[in-house]
PDB file of C-alpha atoms in Angstrom:
ATOM      1  CA  UNK S   1      90.625 135.291  69.156  1.00 70.00           C
ATOM      2  CA  UNK S   2      87.401 137.084  68.211  1.00 74.00           C
ATOM      3  CA  UNK S   3      89.569 139.879  66.767  1.00 84.00           C
ATOM      4  CA  UNK S   4      92.684 138.126  65.512  1.00 93.00           C
ATOM      5  CA  UNK S   5      93.932 134.645  64.682  1.00 96.00           C
ATOM      6  CA  UNK S   6      96.334 133.447  67.387  1.00 97.00           C
ATOM      7  CA  UNK S   7      99.056 130.839  67.060  1.00 97.00           C
ATOM      8  CA  UNK S   8     101.875 129.584  69.252  1.00 97.00           C
ATOM      9  CA  UNK S   9     105.201 128.159  68.051  1.00 97.00           C
ATOM     10  CA  UNK S  10     107.923 126.644  70.235  1.00 94.00           C
ATOM     11  CA  UNK S  11     110.976 124.438  69.973  1.00 87.00           C
ATOM     12  CA  UNK S  12     109.826 121.930  72.600  1.00 86.00           C
ATOM     13  CA  UNK S  13     107.994 118.742  71.671  1.00 86.00           C
ATOM     14  CA  UNK S  14     104.214 118.465  71.838  1.00 92.00           C
ATOM     15  CA  UNK S  15     104.210 116.834  75.268  1.00 91.00           C
ATOM     16  CA  UNK S  16     106.279 119.707  76.707  1.00 89.00           C
ATOM     17  CA  UNK S  17     104.089 122.269  74.954  1.00 94.00           C
ATOM     18  CA  UNK S  18     101.010 120.758  76.609  1.00 95.00           C
ATOM     19  CA  UNK S  19     102.831 120.832  79.948  1.00 94.00           C
ATOM     20  CA  UNK S  20     103.621 124.523  79.483  1.00 92.00           C
ATOM     21  CA  UNK S  21     100.321 125.655  77.941  1.00 94.00           C
ATOM     22  CA  UNK S  22      97.889 122.972  79.212  1.00 93.00           C
ATOM     23  CA  UNK S  23      96.460 119.939  77.439  1.00 93.00           C
ATOM     24  CA  UNK S  24      93.926 122.193  75.725  1.00 95.00           C
ATOM     25  CA  UNK S  25      96.617 124.063  73.762  1.00 96.00           C
ATOM     26  CA  UNK S  26      95.367 122.831  70.356  1.00 96.00           C
ATOM     27  CA  UNK S  27      91.899 124.151  71.187  1.00 96.00           C
ATOM     28  CA  UNK S  28      93.002 127.348  72.928  1.00 96.00           C
ATOM     29  CA  UNK S  29      94.949 128.570  69.883  1.00 96.00           C
ATOM     30  CA  UNK S  30      93.991 128.644  66.208  1.00 97.00           C
ATOM     31  CA  UNK S  31      97.438 127.233  65.368  1.00 97.00           C
ATOM     32  CA  UNK S  32      99.696 125.220  67.690  1.00 97.00           C
ATOM     33  CA  UNK S  33     103.176 124.436  66.408  1.00 97.00           C
ATOM     34  CA  UNK S  34     105.571 122.339  68.501  1.00 94.00           C
ATOM     35  CA  UNK S  35     109.192 121.613  67.503  1.00 88.00           C
ATOM     36  CA  UNK S  36     109.103 124.713  65.278  1.00 92.00           C
ATOM     37  CA  UNK S  37     106.085 123.398  63.390  1.00 94.00           C
ATOM     38  CA  UNK S  38     107.329 119.876  62.754  1.00 91.00           C
ATOM     39  CA  UNK S  39     104.190 118.872  64.630  1.00 94.00           C
ATOM     40  CA  UNK S  40     101.447 121.233  63.488  1.00 96.00           C
ATOM     41  CA  UNK S  41      97.818 121.657  64.576  1.00 97.00           C
ATOM     42  CA  UNK S  42      95.173 123.924  63.103  1.00 97.00           C
ATOM     43  CA  UNK S  43      91.765 124.289  64.748  1.00 95.00           C
ATOM     44  CA  UNK S  44      92.513 121.240  66.877  1.00 96.00           C
ATOM     45  CA  UNK S  45      93.394 118.998  63.933  1.00 97.00           C
ATOM     46  CA  UNK S  46      96.865 117.565  63.197  1.00 97.00           C
ATOM     47  CA  UNK S  47      97.971 118.948  59.816  1.00 97.00           C
ATOM     48  CA  UNK S  48     101.642 117.928  59.612  1.00 94.00           C
ATOM     49  CA  UNK S  49     104.565 115.974  61.111  1.00 91.00           C
ATOM     50  CA  UNK S  50     108.254 115.575  60.202  1.00 89.00           C
ATOM     51  CA  UNK S  51     111.112 113.419  61.572  1.00 91.00           C
ATOM     52  CA  UNK S  52     114.740 114.527  62.073  1.00 93.00           C
ATOM     53  CA  UNK S  53     116.113 110.971  62.191  1.00 93.00           C
ATOM     54  CA  UNK S  54     114.430 110.038  58.917  1.00 92.00           C
ATOM     55  CA  UNK S  55     115.695 113.240  57.316  1.00 93.00           C
ATOM     56  CA  UNK S  56     119.420 112.653  58.008  1.00 96.00           C
ATOM     57  CA  UNK S  57     119.491 108.852  58.378  1.00 96.00           C
ATOM     58  CA  UNK S  58     120.438 106.585  61.271  1.00 96.00           C
ATOM     59  CA  UNK S  59     124.196 106.593  60.586  1.00 97.00           C
ATOM     60  CA  UNK S  60     124.385 110.388  60.740  1.00 97.00           C
ATOM     61  CA  UNK S  61     122.152 110.459  63.811  1.00 97.00           C
ATOM     62  CA  UNK S  62     124.413 108.051  65.714  1.00 97.00           C
ATOM     63  CA  UNK S  63     127.455 110.069  64.665  1.00 98.00           C
ATOM     64  CA  UNK S  64     125.806 113.185  66.153  1.00 98.00           C
ATOM     65  CA  UNK S  65     124.839 111.446  69.371  1.00 98.00           C
ATOM     66  CA  UNK S  66     128.219 109.775  69.928  1.00 98.00           C
ATOM     67  CA  UNK S  67     130.157 112.994  69.310  1.00 98.00           C
ATOM     68  CA  UNK S  68     127.883 114.970  71.644  1.00 98.00           C
ATOM     69  CA  UNK S  69     128.217 112.471  74.494  1.00 98.00           C
ATOM     70  CA  UNK S  70     132.006 112.419  74.090  1.00 98.00           C
ATOM     71  CA  UNK S  71     132.218 116.233  74.076  1.00 98.00           C
ATOM     72  CA  UNK S  72     130.040 116.618  77.167  1.00 98.00           C
ATOM     73  CA  UNK S  73     132.065 114.007  79.041  1.00 97.00           C
ATOM     74  CA  UNK S  74     135.167 116.169  78.684  1.00 97.00           C
ATOM     75  CA  UNK S  75     133.920 119.580  79.801  1.00 96.00           C
ATOM     76  CA  UNK S  76     133.970 120.708  83.440  1.00 96.00           C
ATOM     77  CA  UNK S  77     131.066 122.762  84.795  1.00 97.00           C
ATOM     78  CA  UNK S  78     130.130 123.958  88.298  1.00 96.00           C
ATOM     79  CA  UNK S  79     127.610 121.086  88.270  1.00 95.00           C
ATOM     80  CA  UNK S  80     126.004 118.526  85.968  1.00 97.00           C
ATOM     81  CA  UNK S  81     122.771 116.624  86.360  1.00 97.00           C
ATOM     82  CA  UNK S  82     121.003 114.271  83.907  1.00 94.00           C
ATOM     83  CA  UNK S  83     119.315 114.123  80.477  1.00 96.00           C
ATOM     84  CA  UNK S  84     121.976 115.876  78.436  1.00 97.00           C
ATOM     85  CA  UNK S  85     120.356 114.986  75.109  1.00 97.00           C
ATOM     86  CA  UNK S  86     116.625 115.060  74.534  1.00 94.00           C
ATOM     87  CA  UNK S  87     115.683 113.259  71.330  1.00 92.00           C
ATOM     88  CA  UNK S  88     112.692 114.987  69.800  1.00 87.00           C
ATOM     89  CA  UNK S  89     110.868 114.149  66.617  1.00 84.00           C
ATOM     90  CA  UNK S  90     112.249 117.140  64.743  1.00 84.00           C
ATOM     91  CA  UNK S  91     115.480 117.972  66.547  1.00 88.00           C
ATOM     92  CA  UNK S  92     118.023 117.198  69.237  1.00 94.00           C
ATOM     93  CA  UNK S  93     117.932 119.381  72.321  1.00 94.00           C
ATOM     94  CA  UNK S  94     121.354 119.404  73.966  1.00 97.00           C
ATOM     95  CA  UNK S  95     121.915 120.655  77.514  1.00 98.00           C
ATOM     96  CA  UNK S  96     125.456 120.783  78.964  1.00 98.00           C
ATOM     97  CA  UNK S  97     124.130 120.888  82.545  1.00 98.00           C
ATOM     98  CA  UNK S  98     121.341 118.365  81.874  1.00 97.00           C
ATOM     99  CA  UNK S  99     117.624 119.013  81.683  1.00 96.00           C
ATOM    100  CA  UNK S 100     117.013 117.338  85.066  1.00 95.00           C
ATOM    101  CA  UNK S 101     118.447 120.313  86.930  1.00 97.00           C
ATOM    102  CA  UNK S 102     116.322 122.214  89.447  1.00 96.00           C
ATOM    103  CA  UNK S 103     115.062 125.748  88.907  1.00 96.00           C
ATOM    104  CA  UNK S 104     117.844 127.319  91.061  1.00 97.00           C
ATOM    105  CA  UNK S 105     120.442 125.187  89.220  1.00 97.00           C
ATOM    106  CA  UNK S 106     118.976 126.275  85.888  1.00 96.00           C
ATOM    107  CA  UNK S 107     119.215 129.932  86.876  1.00 96.00           C
ATOM    108  CA  UNK S 108     122.791 129.458  88.114  1.00 97.00           C
ATOM    109  CA  UNK S 109     123.854 127.772  84.882  1.00 97.00           C
ATOM    110  CA  UNK S 110     122.363 130.546  82.773  1.00 96.00           C
ATOM    111  CA  UNK S 111     124.343 133.123  84.753  1.00 97.00           C
ATOM    112  CA  UNK S 112     127.520 131.028  84.423  1.00 97.00           C
ATOM    113  CA  UNK S 113     126.985 130.390  80.703  1.00 97.00           C
ATOM    114  CA  UNK S 114     126.448 134.078  79.968  1.00 96.00           C
ATOM    115  CA  UNK S 115     130.029 134.627  81.136  1.00 97.00           C
ATOM    116  CA  UNK S 116     131.724 131.357  80.144  1.00 97.00           C
ATOM    117  CA  UNK S 117     130.019 130.813  76.784  1.00 97.00           C
ATOM    118  CA  UNK S 118     129.686 127.040  77.209  1.00 98.00           C
ATOM    119  CA  UNK S 119     126.865 126.664  74.697  1.00 97.00           C
ATOM    120  CA  UNK S 120     128.396 129.073  72.185  1.00 97.00           C
ATOM    121  CA  UNK S 121     131.697 127.148  72.224  1.00 98.00           C
ATOM    122  CA  UNK S 122     129.948 123.802  71.799  1.00 98.00           C
ATOM    123  CA  UNK S 123     127.829 125.100  68.922  1.00 97.00           C
ATOM    124  CA  UNK S 124     130.930 126.395  67.125  1.00 97.00           C
ATOM    125  CA  UNK S 125     132.653 123.039  67.554  1.00 98.00           C
ATOM    126  CA  UNK S 126     129.618 121.203  66.186  1.00 98.00           C
ATOM    127  CA  UNK S 127     129.341 123.507  63.192  1.00 97.00           C
ATOM    128  CA  UNK S 128     132.871 122.500  62.189  1.00 98.00           C
ATOM    129  CA  UNK S 129     132.454 118.806  62.961  1.00 98.00           C
ATOM    130  CA  UNK S 130     129.134 118.411  61.123  1.00 98.00           C
ATOM    131  CA  UNK S 131     129.503 120.920  58.309  1.00 97.00           C
ATOM    132  CA  UNK S 132     128.566 118.192  55.819  1.00 97.00           C
ATOM    133  CA  UNK S 133     125.116 117.583  57.312  1.00 97.00           C
ATOM    134  CA  UNK S 134     123.631 121.046  56.618  1.00 96.00           C
ATOM    135  CA  UNK S 135     122.393 121.545  60.163  1.00 96.00           C
ATOM    136  CA  UNK S 136     121.295 124.602  62.111  1.00 91.00           C
ATOM    137  CA  UNK S 137     122.259 125.153  65.766  1.00 93.00           C
ATOM    138  CA  UNK S 138     119.998 127.436  67.755  1.00 87.00           C
ATOM    139  CA  UNK S 139     120.592 128.568  71.338  1.00 90.00           C
ATOM    140  CA  UNK S 140     117.370 129.060  73.265  1.00 82.00           C
ATOM    141  CA  UNK S 141     116.097 129.131  76.820  1.00 86.00           C
ATOM    142  CA  UNK S 142     118.418 129.010  79.801  1.00 94.00           C
ATOM    143  CA  UNK S 143     120.254 125.706  79.581  1.00 97.00           C
ATOM    144  CA  UNK S 144     120.222 124.178  76.102  1.00 96.00           C
ATOM    145  CA  UNK S 145     120.399 124.521  72.340  1.00 95.00           C
ATOM    146  CA  UNK S 146     118.628 122.815  69.454  1.00 91.00           C
ATOM    147  CA  UNK S 147     120.092 120.972  66.471  1.00 94.00           C
ATOM    148  CA  UNK S 148     117.968 120.428  63.362  1.00 91.00           C
ATOM    149  CA  UNK S 149     118.166 120.408  59.545  1.00 94.00           C
ATOM    150  CA  UNK S 150     118.650 123.857  58.025  1.00 92.00           C
ATOM    151  CA  UNK S 151     115.259 125.310  57.204  1.00 88.00           C
ATOM    152  CA  UNK S 152     113.601 123.595  60.158  1.00 92.00           C
ATOM    153  CA  UNK S 153     113.806 126.682  62.384  1.00 91.00           C
ATOM    154  CA  UNK S 154     110.623 128.476  63.464  1.00 95.00           C
ATOM    155  CA  UNK S 155     110.014 129.750  59.928  1.00 96.00           C
ATOM    156  CA  UNK S 156     109.028 126.155  59.148  1.00 95.00           C
ATOM    157  CA  UNK S 157     105.654 126.799  60.777  1.00 97.00           C
ATOM    158  CA  UNK S 158     104.935 129.453  58.132  1.00 97.00           C
ATOM    159  CA  UNK S 159     104.734 126.733  55.478  1.00 95.00           C
ATOM    160  CA  UNK S 160     101.300 125.880  56.911  1.00 96.00           C
ATOM    161  CA  UNK S 161     100.027 129.441  56.420  1.00 96.00           C
ATOM    162  CA  UNK S 162      99.197 130.496  52.854  1.00 93.00           C
ATOM    163  CA  UNK S 163     100.907 133.757  51.809  1.00 92.00           C
ATOM    164  CA  UNK S 164      97.556 135.417  51.054  1.00 93.00           C
ATOM    165  CA  UNK S 165      95.744 134.081  54.133  1.00 94.00           C
ATOM    166  CA  UNK S 166      96.478 137.094  56.366  1.00 96.00           C
ATOM    167  CA  UNK S 167      97.316 140.738  55.722  1.00 95.00           C
ATOM    168  CA  UNK S 168      99.948 140.661  58.467  1.00 96.00           C
ATOM    169  CA  UNK S 169     101.648 138.058  60.651  1.00 98.00           C
ATOM    170  CA  UNK S 170     103.063 139.406  63.905  1.00 98.00           C
ATOM    171  CA  UNK S 171     105.639 137.352  65.796  1.00 98.00           C
ATOM    172  CA  UNK S 172     106.566 137.917  69.449  1.00 98.00           C
ATOM    173  CA  UNK S 173     109.688 136.307  70.924  1.00 97.00           C
ATOM    174  CA  UNK S 174     112.518 136.898  73.374  1.00 95.00           C
ATOM    175  CA  UNK S 175     115.471 135.136  71.654  1.00 92.00           C
ATOM    176  CA  UNK S 176     115.342 137.349  68.553  1.00 95.00           C
ATOM    177  CA  UNK S 177     119.100 138.023  68.336  1.00 92.00           C
ATOM    178  CA  UNK S 178     121.324 136.230  65.806  1.00 88.00           C
ATOM    179  CA  UNK S 179     121.860 132.680  67.057  1.00 82.00           C
ATOM    180  CA  UNK S 180     118.689 132.755  69.167  1.00 88.00           C
ATOM    181  CA  UNK S 181     115.887 130.367  68.361  1.00 89.00           C
ATOM    182  CA  UNK S 182     113.503 133.207  67.439  1.00 95.00           C
ATOM    183  CA  UNK S 183     115.905 134.985  65.075  1.00 95.00           C
ATOM    184  CA  UNK S 184     114.923 133.466  61.726  1.00 94.00           C
ATOM    185  CA  UNK S 185     111.179 133.968  62.103  1.00 97.00           C
ATOM    186  CA  UNK S 186     111.734 137.415  63.657  1.00 98.00           C
ATOM    187  CA  UNK S 187     113.728 138.427  60.564  1.00 97.00           C
ATOM    188  CA  UNK S 188     111.471 136.671  58.037  1.00 97.00           C
ATOM    189  CA  UNK S 189     109.994 138.764  55.236  1.00 97.00           C
ATOM    190  CA  UNK S 190     106.633 137.188  56.055  1.00 97.00           C
ATOM    191  CA  UNK S 191     106.475 138.450  59.633  1.00 98.00           C
ATOM    192  CA  UNK S 192     106.515 141.685  61.594  1.00 98.00           C
ATOM    193  CA  UNK S 193     108.835 140.855  64.477  1.00 98.00           C
ATOM    194  CA  UNK S 194     108.548 142.093  68.055  1.00 98.00           C
ATOM    195  CA  UNK S 195     111.108 141.473  70.807  1.00 98.00           C
ATOM    196  CA  UNK S 196     109.584 140.822  74.214  1.00 97.00           C
ATOM    197  CA  UNK S 197     111.134 140.395  77.643  1.00 96.00           C
ATOM    198  CA  UNK S 198     108.393 138.679  79.658  1.00 95.00           C
ATOM    199  CA  UNK S 199     104.769 137.484  79.512  1.00 94.00           C
ATOM    200  CA  UNK S 200     103.649 140.848  80.904  1.00 97.00           C
ATOM    201  CA  UNK S 201     105.619 142.680  78.209  1.00 98.00           C
ATOM    202  CA  UNK S 202     104.062 140.446  75.550  1.00 97.00           C
ATOM    203  CA  UNK S 203     100.582 141.194  76.878  1.00 95.00           C
ATOM    204  CA  UNK S 204     101.277 144.938  76.947  1.00 97.00           C
ATOM    205  CA  UNK S 205     102.597 144.975  73.378  1.00 97.00           C
ATOM    206  CA  UNK S 206      99.628 142.951  72.102  1.00 95.00           C
ATOM    207  CA  UNK S 207      97.159 145.253  73.839  1.00 94.00           C
ATOM    208  CA  UNK S 208      98.851 148.295  72.309  1.00 95.00           C
ATOM    209  CA  UNK S 209      98.807 146.776  68.820  1.00 95.00           C
ATOM    210  CA  UNK S 210      95.462 145.024  68.636  1.00 93.00           C
ATOM    211  CA  UNK S 211      93.207 146.741  71.182  1.00 89.00           C
ATOM    212  CA  UNK S 212      93.689 150.430  70.506  1.00 77.00           C
TER     213      UNK S 212
END
């Protein structure tokens, strides 16, 4: 941080971000964006918040929730657990297997889904069913996908950074393919995108770029 400004952006809510990156995340990074920037911190201070339910209205939200529960009740998987919908401030996170699965179950579902395309099929069905709501569906991680208003992908966090504030903005992410939850910010004209495969790969790429 003595050389460059460092920020972190993720799709999870702020509580999950603190769980993943410690309670000190807002102090450890110059910028900390949870839920793609819908909760935004700069230098430890809250600078912005948005709400998905307020954006689309309660009627549309219940329509989304009811349809999702009905769809999930009809599909057969090798196993299901609990917490199939996580209601976050800026999005819905939907998991066909359920977020309460164990680490081995999570790994097994990812392997199964890579072949069966469970999440891809559900996303396509939702795109047709909710075409009128102008939503974006973004597959990320091993077991789930996010649903949020179009424009509320990870590029949303860039609205808190003035265009002339930095000469370059480098973004590092693993789901940088089309449909992945890093794609939009990876492809943004405001960023230089880098695809990474692991924390060690991220560290190596950063060292090569910033510590020559």
